[in-house]
Amino acid sequence: MAAGFAQWGNDLYTGRRSYDIVGRRRVWYTISAVLVLITAVLLIKPGLNPGIEFRGGSEFVISGVTDTEQQSAIDAVQSIAPEESPRVATLGTSSLRVQTAELTNDEVEKVKAALAEAYGVSTDEVTSSFIGPTWGQDVSQKALRGLAVFLVFVTIVMTVYFRNWRMALAALIALFHDLVITVGIYAGVGWEVTPATVIGFLTILGYSIYDTVVVFDKVRENTADALQQSRYTYAEKANLAVNQTLVRSINTSVVALLPVTAILFVGTFILGAGTLRDIALALFIGMAIGTFSSIFLATPLEVTLREREPAIRAHTRKVLEARAHAAGLEGAEGAADQALVPSVQVGALRPGAHQGTAAQPKRKPRR
Amino acid sequence: MAPPTRRQRPVRTLTVLGLLILAIFGAVLAGTKWSDASLTPNLALDLEGGTQIILQPIADSGADVPQETINQAIEVIRQRVDSSGVSEAEIASQGDKIVVSLPGHPSEETLDLVRTSAKMEFRPVLSYGAPEPVATDTATDGATAAATDAAAATPTAEATTEPSDVPTKAAPDSPSDAEYYVTPAVQARFDELDCTDPANLTGGASGDPDVALVTCDPEGTTKYILGPVEIEGSDIKNASSGLQVNSQGSVTNEWVVNMAFNSAGTKLFADVTERLQGLTSPQNQFAMVLDGLVISAPGLDPGVIINDGKAEISGTFTRDSAATLANQLNFGALPLSFEVQSEQQISATLGTEQLQKGLIAGLIGLVLVVIYSMLQYRALGLVTVASLVVATIVTYGVIALLSWTQGYRLSLPGVAGLIVAIGITADSFIVYFERIRDELREGRPLSAAVERGWERARRTILASDAVNLIAAVVLYLLAVGGVQGFAFTLGLTTLIDVLVVFCFTHPVMALLARTKFFAEGHPASGLDPRRLGVTGSRYVGRGRVVTAPEQAASATPAESARVPVTVGATGLTIAERRAAARAAATDTAAADAAAADTAAADTAGDGPQDALSDAPAQTTPDDTTSTGSTSIATTPAGTPVDDSGRTEGSEH
């Protein structure tokens, strides 16, 4: 398997095997647009499920219980505050979490006692927390501010590093795409949004850009002298870069996702609701989408944007015309349509390779 | 290609890294021996258990709360918590918030101490004394003030204030009227107050502003009976400390605190000073009470009536104590109340379970990463593993060091950050390895590939790590609570990632490139050039050339049909074409002799040869491929080829 994978990598690198990712960008744009639409729907219905940090309220954690049956917790709370409908969740193997609306100090003490009695544990095993509704808002407000500052910094850094604002723009669009879809899917899963989730969302920012930077670095390398040659178009060179980094993208994504999957698994099935689980889910979705977008969205977008530059547009036209002309010469008729363009294999030129007589210097046809 | 300009000294780099690691752990070990460091990092509250209260200070005036005032508020809370006997409490500011972390299960009284806002007020001093309790003949009043109150309650029930405090006069002459304010109950409380007991130094609300207050100073050196509140702290405009300027306008060597009142305060203060003038010590003093404790009780110099609202407090101040008092007065100038934003009790058992399971998850993740990289990179995977181990050691050491020197505490989001970092750290190695492979594919010998690949990968790694670091720093600076812990570990591991890639992975690769196993591209090394599509003779350095075994193309037309015609990249070299022609011409039995290993591995590698034979039929004419018109390679009979022509699973 590994050998086959390495071989596949070779083929992608040399261009022997090539996926026309940039060429079929309309397909990816459509897929992304559909995904974003779906998440937009998910954000409206069912919508994000705010955790206690955002709603405000009281939280009780009963540890060391032998029976994690949840109804007795609901009954215990309602015996003190009848109008309450507490949310109960299992934490780990022997703990329960009960969340209610905000209770008075007096009620909190009573509920603690009732819960301790219901589960047959001492009151020491029942802890209570109070969380003001402003706490979570504060976190998300700061997260938004962090997002803005981060975007400004990253745009500057990427523009300076790649010396091209269009690349930075493409990376940012891909980043927004990742973020929106992650939040949407998180809403679809229906888990509570806690500060831990917000952490996860914010980390995606870094990861998504990181992934894109690695691909763009190769794109830049491949297209550095794109305009100095007339064999391939800019898009074809960029496409080669995506193909060449495909193995790396897959490897890094798998490697990054493995630990996250481990936390997600342990968090979901063993620990239950909590920090680790929330971070892991947000990261898992975000990283998977981030990999997709760095391959299928960022580079095609970059090409779309770059092709608006007159120099590149002119170059592309020139290359395609020359190719059509050559095809017209060798082919039977002048049926030099674009259909033959995908058959061009784009790869790095290998020293010593015989390019055929057509590649030899020619005398200019005299007029 | 230009050779590396600088001479590489991998061993030296590795030695530096080794010394650095030794220094980190040496410092921590030395810390455990001679200081209070420990080999395990301190755990944050969510892992250790305890109570965390996040307070939002709100100025009564609605104004923004300046940082010094927040620091002063933290001082006040620390004073309360420390003297309430809770050890290892942590009180820190986070942006404009105050985070109080109390280990264990603090009592409701302790929590109240934290939640209560601190107020400053000015009261006249009625009496003061030594901090120890005085044995009085009024001991029959009871052991506690409450008892006193109860005892005194019976005879005089019509009083509006506490019954025992019924004054002997109908109305006070002035706030300094000791006769009115020092009731027997107050006197009894004063007598039995023990200011040497830390429990009595907790501060807190000073109670009814209209009655006398019995209290201590924060150091527990004096106890006071104070009259009713005369001026509120909010009447202070500002306070500052500085060297005294005498009447000639020259600066003396004495530190003083200057205080200015607002217009209302100026008027009140003028009244107070005028009245206190006529009184004798101790009643010519007024006390500044912050948080229920007397922070200063200056007396008035004889004959001084301050009516311009500017007071200078002199005494035996040092530069620091003057600054402290000025800060405290400024704190009073901006009265704060605290809004509890969140109050969480975290049980230690739950935290321990989360940490345990989290670490298990991390370990599983690590093992999976190791397995995957071994599959993908064979022996190179071991370099990944070693690099991850070095990164783990450095990270652990740095966290232990920070935990000791900076009071850093590892929280659950922090642990999550560390686990996530495994994957992100391994990313850089993959970027590097893939680069080396790319260079090998271009036909370079390993030692050159390691260096050139490094030059290119280095840039990518630095760029992407810079992005990660920006994310971490922005998160750290702008976020609160758990977000910070996560951002911190993420940023830390990003830096350590750079360190490890530069000082470990790259030198190790440079060393490995010198070994025969890697340089000659052993199939298990993960850098087998043959598998990377490099065919034919190769220069492997040191004047040696490796010749690939005679190979026969062995793909079926089925496969070649899928391979597009080449414009240039995989065109054959002249030498290759001749070799292929020779191979085709010679007896196909020779192909059988070619190891199944290489045949399979090179199936696709030699694909174009077959592709070319079929190409004209499959694709439109091509401008540059002239080789396409001649059939060069044939499939030798007897060469094992699977139907698909693909090589997956066909080897090893």
mmCIF file of C-alpha atoms in Angstrom, chain B residues 476-651:
data_model
loop_
_atom_site.group_PDB
_atom_site.id
_atom_site.type_symbol
_atom_site.label_atom_id
_atom_site.label_comp_id
_atom_site.label_asym_id
_atom_site.label_seq_id
_atom_site.Cartn_x
_atom_site.Cartn_y
_atom_site.Cartn_z
ATOM 1 C CA TYR B 476 -3.341 34.735 23.914
ATOM 2 C CA LEU B 477 -3.451 38.511 24.054
ATOM 3 C CA LEU B 478 -7.115 38.904 23.303
ATOM 4 C CA ALA B 479 -8.712 35.957 24.940
ATOM 5 C CA VAL B 480 -9.606 34.979 28.458
ATOM 6 C CA GLY B 481 -9.493 31.911 30.611
ATOM 7 C CA GLY B 482 -9.163 28.578 28.954
ATOM 8 C CA VAL B 483 -8.579 30.115 25.554
ATOM 9 C CA GLN B 484 -5.365 31.556 26.910
ATOM 10 C CA GLY B 485 -4.109 28.239 28.190
ATOM 11 C CA PHE B 486 -4.732 26.677 24.808
ATOM 12 C CA ALA B 487 -3.150 29.535 22.904
ATOM 13 C CA PHE B 488 -0.135 29.412 25.171
ATOM 14 C CA THR B 489 0.644 25.753 24.599
ATOM 15 C CA LEU B 490 -0.049 26.139 20.896
ATOM 16 C CA GLY B 491 2.385 29.028 20.603
ATOM 17 C CA LEU B 492 4.954 27.302 22.766
ATOM 18 C CA THR B 493 4.850 24.104 20.734
ATOM 19 C CA THR B 494 5.090 26.087 17.502
ATOM 20 C CA LEU B 495 8.335 27.633 18.713
ATOM 21 C CA ILE B 496 9.593 24.272 19.914
ATOM 22 C CA ASP B 497 8.646 22.816 16.541
ATOM 23 C CA VAL B 498 10.946 25.310 14.824
ATOM 24 C CA LEU B 499 13.697 24.518 17.314
ATOM 25 C CA VAL B 500 13.373 20.771 16.817
ATOM 26 C CA VAL B 501 13.194 20.914 13.028
ATOM 27 C CA PHE B 502 16.238 23.173 12.842
ATOM 28 C CA CYS B 503 18.336 21.659 15.590
ATOM 29 C CA PHE B 504 17.325 18.031 15.457
ATOM 30 C CA THR B 505 15.513 16.807 12.362
ATOM 31 C CA HIS B 506 17.710 18.522 9.825
ATOM 32 C CA PRO B 507 21.075 17.617 11.421
ATOM 33 C CA VAL B 508 19.901 14.049 11.940
ATOM 34 C CA MET B 509 18.909 13.846 8.287
ATOM 35 C CA ALA B 510 22.284 15.235 7.287
ATOM 36 C CA LEU B 511 23.973 12.545 9.383
ATOM 37 C CA LEU B 512 21.711 9.806 8.076
ATOM 38 C CA ALA B 513 22.454 10.857 4.513
ATOM 39 C CA ARG B 514 26.012 9.744 5.157
ATOM 40 C CA THR B 515 25.026 6.237 6.148
ATOM 41 C CA LYS B 516 25.091 3.539 3.552
ATOM 42 C CA PHE B 517 21.577 2.425 4.414
ATOM 43 C CA PHE B 518 20.007 5.726 3.430
ATOM 44 C CA ALA B 519 22.442 7.004 0.839
ATOM 45 C CA GLU B 520 22.069 3.937 -1.296
ATOM 46 C CA GLY B 521 18.361 4.044 -0.874
ATOM 47 C CA HIS B 522 17.639 0.787 0.861
ATOM 48 C CA PRO B 523 14.022 -0.159 0.136
ATOM 49 C CA ALA B 524 13.189 0.151 3.820
ATOM 50 C CA SER B 525 14.774 3.551 4.183
ATOM 51 C CA GLY B 526 11.783 5.338 2.736
ATOM 52 C CA LEU B 527 14.138 7.072 0.344
ATOM 53 C CA ASP B 528 14.522 4.389 -2.252
ATOM 54 C CA PRO B 529 15.149 6.316 -5.448
ATOM 55 C CA ARG B 530 13.879 3.472 -7.559
ATOM 56 C CA ARG B 531 10.586 3.609 -5.814
ATOM 57 C CA LEU B 532 10.616 7.348 -6.190
ATOM 58 C CA GLY B 533 10.663 6.934 -9.923
ATOM 59 C CA VAL B 534 14.329 7.531 -10.533
ATOM 60 C CA THR B 535 15.592 5.061 -13.071
ATOM 61 C CA GLY B 536 18.886 4.300 -14.618
ATOM 62 C CA SER B 537 22.277 5.088 -13.306
ATOM 63 C CA ARG B 538 22.647 7.419 -10.445
ATOM 64 C CA TYR B 539 25.544 9.068 -8.831
ATOM 65 C CA VAL B 540 25.360 8.302 -5.134
ATOM 66 C CA GLY B 541 28.245 10.399 -4.003
ATOM 67 C CA ARG B 542 31.802 9.599 -3.102
ATOM 68 C CA GLY B 543 32.591 8.846 -6.673
ATOM 69 C CA ARG B 544 30.268 5.912 -6.801
ATOM 70 C CA VAL B 545 27.591 5.261 -9.318
ATOM 71 C CA VAL B 546 24.734 2.891 -8.788
ATOM 72 C CA THR B 547 23.403 1.255 -11.875
ATOM 73 C CA ALA B 548 19.854 0.153 -11.788
ATOM 74 C CA PRO B 549 19.328 -3.440 -12.828
ATOM 75 C CA GLU B 550 18.330 -4.009 -16.425
ATOM 76 C CA GLN B 551 14.712 -3.240 -16.430
ATOM 77 C CA ALA B 552 12.015 -4.107 -18.757
ATOM 78 C CA ALA B 553 8.921 -2.148 -19.095
ATOM 79 C CA SER B 554 6.113 -4.204 -17.862
ATOM 80 C CA ALA B 555 2.914 -2.340 -17.963
ATOM 81 C CA THR B 556 -0.024 -3.534 -19.891
ATOM 82 C CA PRO B 557 -1.638 -1.453 -22.553
ATOM 83 C CA ALA B 558 -4.605 -1.182 -20.236
ATOM 84 C CA GLU B 559 -2.619 0.987 -17.993
ATOM 85 C CA SER B 560 -0.856 2.928 -20.592
ATOM 86 C CA ALA B 561 -4.146 3.914 -22.071
ATOM 87 C CA ARG B 562 -4.820 5.941 -18.993
ATOM 88 C CA VAL B 563 -1.577 7.790 -19.133
ATOM 89 C CA PRO B 564 -1.756 10.943 -21.151
ATOM 90 C CA VAL B 565 0.779 11.788 -23.699
ATOM 91 C CA THR B 566 3.656 13.772 -22.497
ATOM 92 C CA VAL B 567 4.607 17.202 -23.534
ATOM 93 C CA GLY B 568 7.937 17.039 -21.958
ATOM 94 C CA ALA B 569 8.250 15.995 -18.420
ATOM 95 C CA THR B 570 8.529 12.299 -18.745
ATOM 96 C CA GLY B 571 10.006 12.118 -22.138
ATOM 97 C CA LEU B 572 12.784 9.611 -22.181
ATOM 98 C CA THR B 573 16.363 10.500 -22.269
ATOM 99 C CA ILE B 574 18.230 9.251 -25.263
ATOM 100 C CA ALA B 575 20.055 6.810 -23.051
ATOM 101 C CA GLU B 576 16.787 5.529 -21.727
ATOM 102 C CA ARG B 577 15.375 5.012 -25.142
ATOM 103 C CA ARG B 578 18.388 3.046 -26.190
ATOM 104 C CA ALA B 579 18.229 1.004 -23.055
ATOM 105 C CA ALA B 580 14.578 0.304 -23.668
ATOM 106 C CA ALA B 581 15.209 -0.650 -27.253
ATOM 107 C CA ARG B 582 17.960 -2.957 -26.126
ATOM 108 C CA ALA B 583 15.727 -4.455 -23.557
ATOM 109 C CA ALA B 584 13.048 -5.062 -26.110
ATOM 110 C CA ALA B 585 15.490 -6.623 -28.471
ATOM 111 C CA THR B 586 17.137 -8.969 -26.038
ATOM 112 C CA ASP B 587 15.576 -12.132 -24.952
ATOM 113 C CA THR B 588 12.629 -11.534 -22.703
ATOM 114 C CA ALA B 589 14.002 -14.101 -20.331
ATOM 115 C CA ALA B 590 16.237 -11.392 -19.046
ATOM 116 C CA ALA B 591 13.209 -9.578 -17.863
ATOM 117 C CA ASP B 592 12.230 -12.543 -15.775
ATOM 118 C CA ALA B 593 15.524 -12.326 -14.079
ATOM 119 C CA ALA B 594 14.856 -8.769 -13.090
ATOM 120 C CA ALA B 595 13.690 -8.985 -9.569
ATOM 121 C CA ALA B 596 9.948 -9.007 -9.151
ATOM 122 C CA ASP B 597 10.617 -6.262 -6.717
ATOM 123 C CA THR B 598 11.970 -3.796 -9.207
ATOM 124 C CA ALA B 599 9.648 -4.809 -11.932
ATOM 125 C CA ALA B 600 6.635 -4.085 -9.873
ATOM 126 C CA ALA B 601 8.033 -0.976 -8.361
ATOM 127 C CA ASP B 602 8.901 0.398 -11.716
ATOM 128 C CA THR B 603 5.761 -0.585 -13.446
ATOM 129 C CA ALA B 604 4.342 2.839 -13.427
ATOM 130 C CA GLY B 605 7.745 4.370 -13.366
ATOM 131 C CA ASP B 606 8.405 3.090 -16.806
ATOM 132 C CA GLY B 607 4.873 3.591 -17.874
ATOM 133 C CA PRO B 608 5.460 6.229 -20.468
ATOM 134 C CA GLN B 609 7.361 3.822 -22.593
ATOM 135 C CA ASP B 610 4.217 1.886 -23.075
ATOM 136 C CA ALA B 611 2.160 4.933 -23.063
ATOM 137 C CA LEU B 612 4.042 6.200 -25.968
ATOM 138 C CA SER B 613 3.303 3.212 -28.056
ATOM 139 C CA ASP B 614 -0.378 3.745 -27.622
ATOM 140 C CA ALA B 615 -0.490 7.414 -27.414
ATOM 141 C CA PRO B 616 -1.251 8.414 -30.973
ATOM 142 C CA ALA B 617 -4.368 6.377 -30.986
ATOM 143 C CA GLN B 618 -5.532 7.747 -27.711
ATOM 144 C CA THR B 619 -4.845 11.384 -27.825
ATOM 145 C CA THR B 620 -4.806 14.196 -30.206
ATOM 146 C CA PRO B 621 -1.566 14.926 -31.907
ATOM 147 C CA ASP B 622 0.950 16.661 -29.854
ATOM 148 C CA ASP B 623 3.268 19.352 -30.882
ATOM 149 C CA THR B 624 6.400 18.264 -29.214
ATOM 150 C CA THR B 625 6.300 14.557 -28.748
ATOM 151 C CA SER B 626 8.008 12.947 -31.576
ATOM 152 C CA THR B 627 8.878 9.874 -29.604
ATOM 153 C CA GLY B 628 5.211 9.108 -29.512
ATOM 154 C CA SER B 629 5.217 7.960 -33.026
ATOM 155 C CA THR B 630 7.484 5.018 -32.553
ATOM 156 C CA SER B 631 6.781 2.025 -30.482
ATOM 157 C CA ILE B 632 9.680 1.417 -28.236
ATOM 158 C CA ALA B 633 8.797 -0.876 -25.486
ATOM 159 C CA THR B 634 6.982 -4.078 -25.534
ATOM 160 C CA THR B 635 5.661 -6.076 -22.731
ATOM 161 C CA PRO B 636 7.976 -8.954 -22.191
ATOM 162 C CA ALA B 637 6.258 -12.232 -21.971
ATOM 163 C CA GLY B 638 6.330 -13.817 -18.621
ATOM 164 C CA THR B 639 6.716 -10.655 -16.648
ATOM 165 C CA PRO B 640 4.268 -10.821 -13.832
ATOM 166 C CA VAL B 641 1.787 -8.079 -14.253
ATOM 167 C CA ASP B 642 -1.490 -7.790 -12.520
ATOM 168 C CA ASP B 643 -4.536 -6.960 -14.474
ATOM 169 C CA SER B 644 -4.867 -3.467 -13.370
ATOM 170 C CA GLY B 645 -1.334 -2.704 -14.177
ATOM 171 C CA ARG B 646 -1.221 -0.824 -10.956
ATOM 172 C CA THR B 647 1.327 -1.571 -8.349
ATOM 173 C CA GLU B 648 -0.613 -1.289 -5.166
ATOM 174 C CA GLY B 649 0.173 -4.056 -2.817
ATOM 175 C CA SER B 650 2.259 -5.868 -5.279
ATOM 176 C CA GLU B 651 5.422 -5.350 -3.423
#
